[in-house]
Amino acid sequence: VYSFGPTFRAENSHTGRHLAEFWMLEPEMAFSDLDDVLRVSEHSLKHAISAVRERCAVDMDFFAQRIDKSLNARLDQTLDTEFAHMTYTEAIDVLQRAMASGDAPKFEHRVAWGLSLQSEHERYLAEQHCQRPVFVTHYPKAIKPFYMRDSTPDGVAVDEERQVVAAVDLLVPGIGELIGGGQREERYEQLRQQMQE
């Protein structure tokens, strides 16, 4: 099941690219986990790229000639490459190591566990580190909506500050975040507790 239409953001915007109102394709999948979300997201994006290139070839050629000469090469790479995967914690580590070694540009925004990734961080991860689309998963609970499923393993005591949820962003070279989503909390008691907090 999916909907496509205008969307009005209810949560706080963490970057200037998070609009208060925009058009969004919003699929909902029952009985699915985060791995299913990743698989369907990658397949759907690749299908959409192929369909647009096939059905709108003249428009895409015009765009490639006049607007973005690297467009076709980037689209080919997206179609031909398996997307990379890393956790938010791994992404923060990559960014901090790159800054310490001088491999990354001096970022305008601070990089630290628990802070939202900014466009400059997202683009570095996709364009420089992975050099392909990358799924970043398991974000801190404190920076994601209450309805994201807690992904802390059962029986493992985790510091409140380091709790993570089954959330994902797809970061794409030349764009940054293209897809955001995750596994929704389906357990009644946990969802009720989150709503009360």
PDB file of C-alpha atoms in Angstrom:
ATOM      1  CA  VAL A   1       0.000   0.000   0.000  1.00  0.00           C
ATOM      2  CA  TYR A   2       1.331   3.453  -0.769  1.00  0.00           C
ATOM      3  CA  SER A   3       0.228   7.037  -1.112  1.00  0.00           C
ATOM      4  CA  PHE A   4       1.633   9.884  -3.188  1.00  0.00           C
ATOM      5  CA  GLY A   5       0.716  13.436  -2.386  1.00  0.00           C
ATOM      6  CA  PRO A   6       1.517  16.527  -0.396  1.00  0.00           C
ATOM      7  CA  THR A   7       3.092  15.904   2.987  1.00  0.00           C
ATOM      8  CA  PHE A   8       3.266  18.218   5.965  1.00  0.00           C
ATOM      9  CA  ARG A   9       6.151  17.546   8.345  1.00  0.00           C
ATOM     10  CA  ALA A  10       5.125  17.226  11.995  1.00  0.00           C
ATOM     11  CA  GLU A  11       8.550  16.746  13.584  1.00  0.00           C
ATOM     12  CA  ASN A  12      11.336  19.309  13.851  1.00  0.00           C
ATOM     13  CA  SER A  13      13.409  19.883  10.728  1.00  0.00           C
ATOM     14  CA  HIS A  14      17.077  19.155  11.356  1.00  0.00           C
ATOM     15  CA  THR A  15      18.478  20.615   8.124  1.00  0.00           C
ATOM     16  CA  GLY A  16      17.550  23.354   5.700  1.00  0.00           C
ATOM     17  CA  ARG A  17      16.680  20.656   3.166  1.00  0.00           C
ATOM     18  CA  HIS A  18      13.848  19.270   5.319  1.00  0.00           C
ATOM     19  CA  LEU A  19      10.865  21.205   4.075  1.00  0.00           C
ATOM     20  CA  ALA A  20       7.690  21.743   6.072  1.00  0.00           C
ATOM     21  CA  GLU A  21       5.632  20.744   3.011  1.00  0.00           C
ATOM     22  CA  PHE A  22       6.657  18.563   0.065  1.00  0.00           C
ATOM     23  CA  TRP A  23       5.403  15.759  -2.199  1.00  0.00           C
ATOM     24  CA  MET A  24       6.273  12.248  -1.069  1.00  0.00           C
ATOM     25  CA  LEU A  25       5.775   8.655  -2.093  1.00  0.00           C
ATOM     26  CA  GLU A  26       5.007   6.839   1.143  1.00  0.00           C
ATOM     27  CA  PRO A  27       4.817   3.032   1.046  1.00  0.00           C
ATOM     28  CA  GLU A  28       3.697   1.003   4.051  1.00  0.00           C
ATOM     29  CA  MET A  29       4.538  -2.713   4.231  1.00  0.00           C
ATOM     30  CA  ALA A  30       2.939  -5.062   6.730  1.00  0.00           C
ATOM     31  CA  PHE A  31       4.948  -7.827   8.405  1.00  0.00           C
ATOM     32  CA  SER A  32       8.259  -6.332   7.262  1.00  0.00           C
ATOM     33  CA  ASP A  33      11.512  -5.656   9.047  1.00  0.00           C
ATOM     34  CA  LEU A  34      14.343  -3.230   8.319  1.00  0.00           C
ATOM     35  CA  ASP A  35      16.014  -5.641   5.875  1.00  0.00           C
ATOM     36  CA  ASP A  36      12.788  -5.721   3.849  1.00  0.00           C
ATOM     37  CA  VAL A  37      12.685  -1.898   3.836  1.00  0.00           C
ATOM     38  CA  LEU A  38      16.261  -1.759   2.491  1.00  0.00           C
ATOM     39  CA  ARG A  39      15.608  -4.381  -0.197  1.00  0.00           C
ATOM     40  CA  VAL A  40      12.363  -2.797  -1.415  1.00  0.00           C
ATOM     41  CA  SER A  41      13.871   0.710  -1.341  1.00  0.00           C
ATOM     42  CA  GLU A  42      16.854  -0.280  -3.476  1.00  0.00           C
ATOM     43  CA  HIS A  43      14.701  -2.233  -5.921  1.00  0.00           C
ATOM     44  CA  SER A  44      12.095   0.554  -6.176  1.00  0.00           C
ATOM     45  CA  LEU A  45      14.667   3.267  -6.849  1.00  0.00           C
ATOM     46  CA  LYS A  46      16.416   1.196  -9.516  1.00  0.00           C
ATOM     47  CA  HIS A  47      13.062   0.378 -11.127  1.00  0.00           C
ATOM     48  CA  ALA A  48      12.048   4.058 -11.139  1.00  0.00           C
ATOM     49  CA  ILE A  49      15.349   5.095 -12.747  1.00  0.00           C
ATOM     50  CA  SER A  50      15.005   2.425 -15.452  1.00  0.00           C
ATOM     51  CA  ALA A  51      11.375   3.318 -16.160  1.00  0.00           C
ATOM     52  CA  VAL A  52      12.045   7.062 -16.403  1.00  0.00           C
ATOM     53  CA  ARG A  53      15.027   6.511 -18.707  1.00  0.00           C
ATOM     54  CA  GLU A  54      12.956   4.231 -20.936  1.00  0.00           C
ATOM     55  CA  ARG A  55       9.761   6.280 -21.051  1.00  0.00           C
ATOM     56  CA  CYS A  56      11.291   9.762 -21.013  1.00  0.00           C
ATOM     57  CA  ALA A  57      14.504   9.222 -23.001  1.00  0.00           C
ATOM     58  CA  VAL A  58      14.247  12.525 -24.901  1.00  0.00           C
ATOM     59  CA  ASP A  59      13.742  14.513 -21.701  1.00  0.00           C
ATOM     60  CA  MET A  60      16.570  12.691 -19.937  1.00  0.00           C
ATOM     61  CA  ASP A  61      18.933  13.320 -22.890  1.00  0.00           C
ATOM     62  CA  PHE A  62      17.994  17.012 -22.859  1.00  0.00           C
ATOM     63  CA  PHE A  63      18.647  17.183 -19.125  1.00  0.00           C
ATOM     64  CA  ALA A  64      21.995  15.372 -19.511  1.00  0.00           C
ATOM     65  CA  GLN A  65      23.098  17.732 -22.306  1.00  0.00           C
ATOM     66  CA  ARG A  66      21.956  21.027 -20.808  1.00  0.00           C
ATOM     67  CA  ILE A  67      21.764  20.658 -17.032  1.00  0.00           C
ATOM     68  CA  ASP A  68      23.983  17.844 -15.728  1.00  0.00           C
ATOM     69  CA  LYS A  69      26.517  16.248 -18.072  1.00  0.00           C
ATOM     70  CA  SER A  70      27.378  13.537 -15.509  1.00  0.00           C
ATOM     71  CA  LEU A  71      23.749  12.452 -15.087  1.00  0.00           C
ATOM     72  CA  ASN A  72      23.828   9.331 -17.273  1.00  0.00           C
ATOM     73  CA  ALA A  73      27.066   8.061 -15.728  1.00  0.00           C
ATOM     74  CA  ARG A  74      25.642   8.544 -12.205  1.00  0.00           C
ATOM     75  CA  LEU A  75      22.391   6.802 -13.132  1.00  0.00           C
ATOM     76  CA  ASP A  76      24.292   3.909 -14.733  1.00  0.00           C
ATOM     77  CA  GLN A  77      26.398   3.536 -11.602  1.00  0.00           C
ATOM     78  CA  THR A  78      23.281   3.536  -9.424  1.00  0.00           C
ATOM     79  CA  LEU A  79      21.688   0.824 -11.561  1.00  0.00           C
ATOM     80  CA  ASP A  80      24.811  -1.351 -11.810  1.00  0.00           C
ATOM     81  CA  THR A  81      26.064  -1.175  -8.220  1.00  0.00           C
ATOM     82  CA  GLU A  82      24.853  -2.833  -5.049  1.00  0.00           C
ATOM     83  CA  PHE A  83      24.182  -0.123  -2.480  1.00  0.00           C
ATOM     84  CA  ALA A  84      26.570   0.115   0.475  1.00  0.00           C
ATOM     85  CA  HIS A  85      25.361  -0.369   4.064  1.00  0.00           C
ATOM     86  CA  MET A  86      26.647   1.116   7.327  1.00  0.00           C
ATOM     87  CA  THR A  87      25.208   1.934  10.724  1.00  0.00           C
ATOM     88  CA  TYR A  88      24.930   5.494  11.991  1.00  0.00           C
ATOM     89  CA  THR A  89      27.660   4.685  14.532  1.00  0.00           C
ATOM     90  CA  GLU A  90      29.962   3.495  11.718  1.00  0.00           C
ATOM     91  CA  ALA A  91      29.139   6.643   9.705  1.00  0.00           C
ATOM     92  CA  ILE A  92      30.089   8.892  12.635  1.00  0.00           C
ATOM     93  CA  ASP A  93      33.337   6.937  13.039  1.00  0.00           C
ATOM     94  CA  VAL A  94      34.140   7.299   9.302  1.00  0.00           C
ATOM     95  CA  LEU A  95      33.496  11.053   9.426  1.00  0.00           C
ATOM     96  CA  GLN A  96      35.561  11.588  12.577  1.00  0.00           C
ATOM     97  CA  ARG A  97      38.491   9.525  11.234  1.00  0.00           C
ATOM     98  CA  ALA A  98      38.380  11.384   7.900  1.00  0.00           C
ATOM     99  CA  MET A  99      38.446  14.732   9.704  1.00  0.00           C
ATOM    100  CA  ALA A 100      41.322  13.654  11.963  1.00  0.00           C
ATOM    101  CA  SER A 101      43.405  12.407   9.025  1.00  0.00           C
ATOM    102  CA  GLY A 102      42.680  15.440   6.863  1.00  0.00           C
ATOM    103  CA  ASP A 103      40.919  13.317   4.187  1.00  0.00           C
ATOM    104  CA  ALA A 104      37.642  15.174   4.649  1.00  0.00           C
ATOM    105  CA  PRO A 105      37.045  18.871   4.144  1.00  0.00           C
ATOM    106  CA  LYS A 106      36.552  20.970   7.258  1.00  0.00           C
ATOM    107  CA  PHE A 107      32.880  20.467   7.949  1.00  0.00           C
ATOM    108  CA  GLU A 108      30.774  23.461   8.889  1.00  0.00           C
ATOM    109  CA  HIS A 109      28.650  21.359  11.266  1.00  0.00           C
ATOM    110  CA  ARG A 110      29.952  19.330  14.188  1.00  0.00           C
ATOM    111  CA  VAL A 111      30.212  15.542  13.913  1.00  0.00           C
ATOM    112  CA  ALA A 112      29.333  13.655  17.098  1.00  0.00           C
ATOM    113  CA  TRP A 113      27.287  10.624  18.064  1.00  0.00           C
ATOM    114  CA  GLY A 114      23.719  11.728  18.788  1.00  0.00           C
ATOM    115  CA  LEU A 115      23.653  14.662  16.353  1.00  0.00           C
ATOM    116  CA  SER A 116      21.809  14.576  13.042  1.00  0.00           C
ATOM    117  CA  LEU A 117      23.927  14.092   9.951  1.00  0.00           C
ATOM    118  CA  GLN A 118      23.977  17.272   7.878  1.00  0.00           C
ATOM    119  CA  SER A 119      23.981  17.472   4.065  1.00  0.00           C
ATOM    120  CA  GLU A 120      27.758  17.944   3.983  1.00  0.00           C
ATOM    121  CA  HIS A 121      28.238  14.749   6.032  1.00  0.00           C
ATOM    122  CA  GLU A 122      25.760  12.767   3.929  1.00  0.00           C
ATOM    123  CA  ARG A 123      27.405  13.831   0.689  1.00  0.00           C
ATOM    124  CA  TYR A 124      30.891  12.985   1.985  1.00  0.00           C
ATOM    125  CA  LEU A 125      29.750   9.478   2.921  1.00  0.00           C
ATOM    126  CA  ALA A 126      28.059   8.844  -0.450  1.00  0.00           C
ATOM    127  CA  GLU A 127      30.466  10.686  -2.765  1.00  0.00           C
ATOM    128  CA  GLN A 128      33.882  10.271  -1.142  1.00  0.00           C
ATOM    129  CA  HIS A 129      33.807   7.338   1.265  1.00  0.00           C
ATOM    130  CA  CYS A 130      31.442   4.861  -0.450  1.00  0.00           C
ATOM    131  CA  GLN A 131      31.393   6.419  -3.936  1.00  0.00           C
ATOM    132  CA  ARG A 132      27.908   4.970  -4.456  1.00  0.00           C
ATOM    133  CA  PRO A 133      24.506   5.070  -2.778  1.00  0.00           C
ATOM    134  CA  VAL A 134      24.708   4.031   0.878  1.00  0.00           C
ATOM    135  CA  PHE A 135      22.073   3.016   3.415  1.00  0.00           C
ATOM    136  CA  VAL A 136      22.817   4.415   6.883  1.00  0.00           C
ATOM    137  CA  THR A 137      20.851   2.484   9.525  1.00  0.00           C
ATOM    138  CA  HIS A 138      20.265   2.293  13.285  1.00  0.00           C
ATOM    139  CA  TYR A 139      20.073   5.955  14.232  1.00  0.00           C
ATOM    140  CA  PRO A 140      19.959   7.246  17.814  1.00  0.00           C
ATOM    141  CA  LYS A 141      16.499   6.959  19.295  1.00  0.00           C
ATOM    142  CA  ALA A 142      16.617  10.586  20.482  1.00  0.00           C
ATOM    143  CA  ILE A 143      16.781  12.028  16.939  1.00  0.00           C
ATOM    144  CA  LYS A 144      14.123   9.882  15.269  1.00  0.00           C
ATOM    145  CA  PRO A 145      10.310   9.810  15.567  1.00  0.00           C
ATOM    146  CA  PHE A 146       8.726   7.932  18.478  1.00  0.00           C
ATOM    147  CA  TYR A 147       7.174   5.296  16.211  1.00  0.00           C
ATOM    148  CA  MET A 148      10.508   3.843  15.034  1.00  0.00           C
ATOM    149  CA  ARG A 149      11.142   0.336  16.376  1.00  0.00           C
ATOM    150  CA  ASP A 150      13.739   0.020  19.112  1.00  0.00           C
ATOM    151  CA  SER A 151      16.547  -2.061  17.619  1.00  0.00           C
ATOM    152  CA  THR A 152      18.494  -2.657  20.810  1.00  0.00           C
ATOM    153  CA  PRO A 153      18.969  -6.465  21.064  1.00  0.00           C
ATOM    154  CA  ASP A 154      16.843  -8.162  23.740  1.00  0.00           C
ATOM    155  CA  GLY A 155      18.617  -8.740  27.027  1.00  0.00           C
ATOM    156  CA  VAL A 156      21.397  -6.247  26.266  1.00  0.00           C
ATOM    157  CA  ALA A 157      21.707  -3.341  28.666  1.00  0.00           C
ATOM    158  CA  VAL A 158      22.399  -0.215  26.658  1.00  0.00           C
ATOM    159  CA  ASP A 159      23.134   3.232  27.994  1.00  0.00           C
ATOM    160  CA  GLU A 160      19.989   5.427  27.554  1.00  0.00           C
ATOM    161  CA  GLU A 161      22.117   7.843  25.536  1.00  0.00           C
ATOM    162  CA  ARG A 162      23.146   5.128  23.049  1.00  0.00           C
ATOM    163  CA  GLN A 163      19.770   3.528  22.286  1.00  0.00           C
ATOM    164  CA  VAL A 164      19.156   3.058  18.565  1.00  0.00           C
ATOM    165  CA  VAL A 165      16.104   2.485  16.399  1.00  0.00           C
ATOM    166  CA  ALA A 166      15.524   0.638  13.132  1.00  0.00           C
ATOM    167  CA  ALA A 167      15.656   3.768  10.989  1.00  0.00           C
ATOM    168  CA  VAL A 168      17.347   4.248   7.620  1.00  0.00           C
ATOM    169  CA  ASP A 169      18.387   7.022   5.260  1.00  0.00           C
ATOM    170  CA  LEU A 170      19.548   6.361   1.705  1.00  0.00           C
ATOM    171  CA  LEU A 171      22.353   8.761   0.813  1.00  0.00           C
ATOM    172  CA  VAL A 172      23.075   9.259  -2.885  1.00  0.00           C
ATOM    173  CA  PRO A 173      26.073  10.936  -4.582  1.00  0.00           C
ATOM    174  CA  GLY A 174      25.220  14.401  -5.850  1.00  0.00           C
ATOM    175  CA  ILE A 175      22.081  14.590  -3.715  1.00  0.00           C
ATOM    176  CA  GLY A 176      22.512  13.482  -0.124  1.00  0.00           C
ATOM    177  CA  GLU A 177      19.449  11.980   1.536  1.00  0.00           C
ATOM    178  CA  LEU A 178      16.944  10.634  -0.984  1.00  0.00           C
ATOM    179  CA  ILE A 179      14.967   8.128   1.093  1.00  0.00           C
ATOM    180  CA  GLY A 180      14.209   8.167   4.799  1.00  0.00           C
ATOM    181  CA  GLY A 181      12.266   5.503   6.627  1.00  0.00           C
ATOM    182  CA  GLY A 182      12.507   2.506   8.866  1.00  0.00           C
ATOM    183  CA  GLN A 183      10.696  -0.240  10.655  1.00  0.00           C
ATOM    184  CA  ARG A 184       7.720   0.960  12.662  1.00  0.00           C
ATOM    185  CA  GLU A 185       7.150  -0.167  16.219  1.00  0.00           C
ATOM    186  CA  GLU A 186       4.438  -2.824  16.090  1.00  0.00           C
ATOM    187  CA  ARG A 187       4.528  -3.987  19.732  1.00  0.00           C
ATOM    188  CA  TYR A 188       1.603  -2.386  21.543  1.00  0.00           C
ATOM    189  CA  GLU A 189       3.195  -1.926  24.973  1.00  0.00           C
ATOM    190  CA  GLN A 190       6.398  -0.418  23.585  1.00  0.00           C
ATOM    191  CA  LEU A 191       4.454   1.923  21.297  1.00  0.00           C
ATOM    192  CA  ARG A 192       2.190   3.013  24.157  1.00  0.00           C
ATOM    193  CA  GLN A 193       5.198   3.707  26.377  1.00  0.00           C
ATOM    194  CA  GLN A 194       6.871   5.733  23.606  1.00  0.00           C
ATOM    195  CA  MET A 195       3.733   7.803  23.122  1.00  0.00           C
ATOM    196  CA  GLN A 196       3.583   8.563  26.839  1.00  0.00           C
ATOM    197  CA  GLU A 197       7.225   9.663  26.911  1.00  0.00           C
TER     198      GLU A 197
END
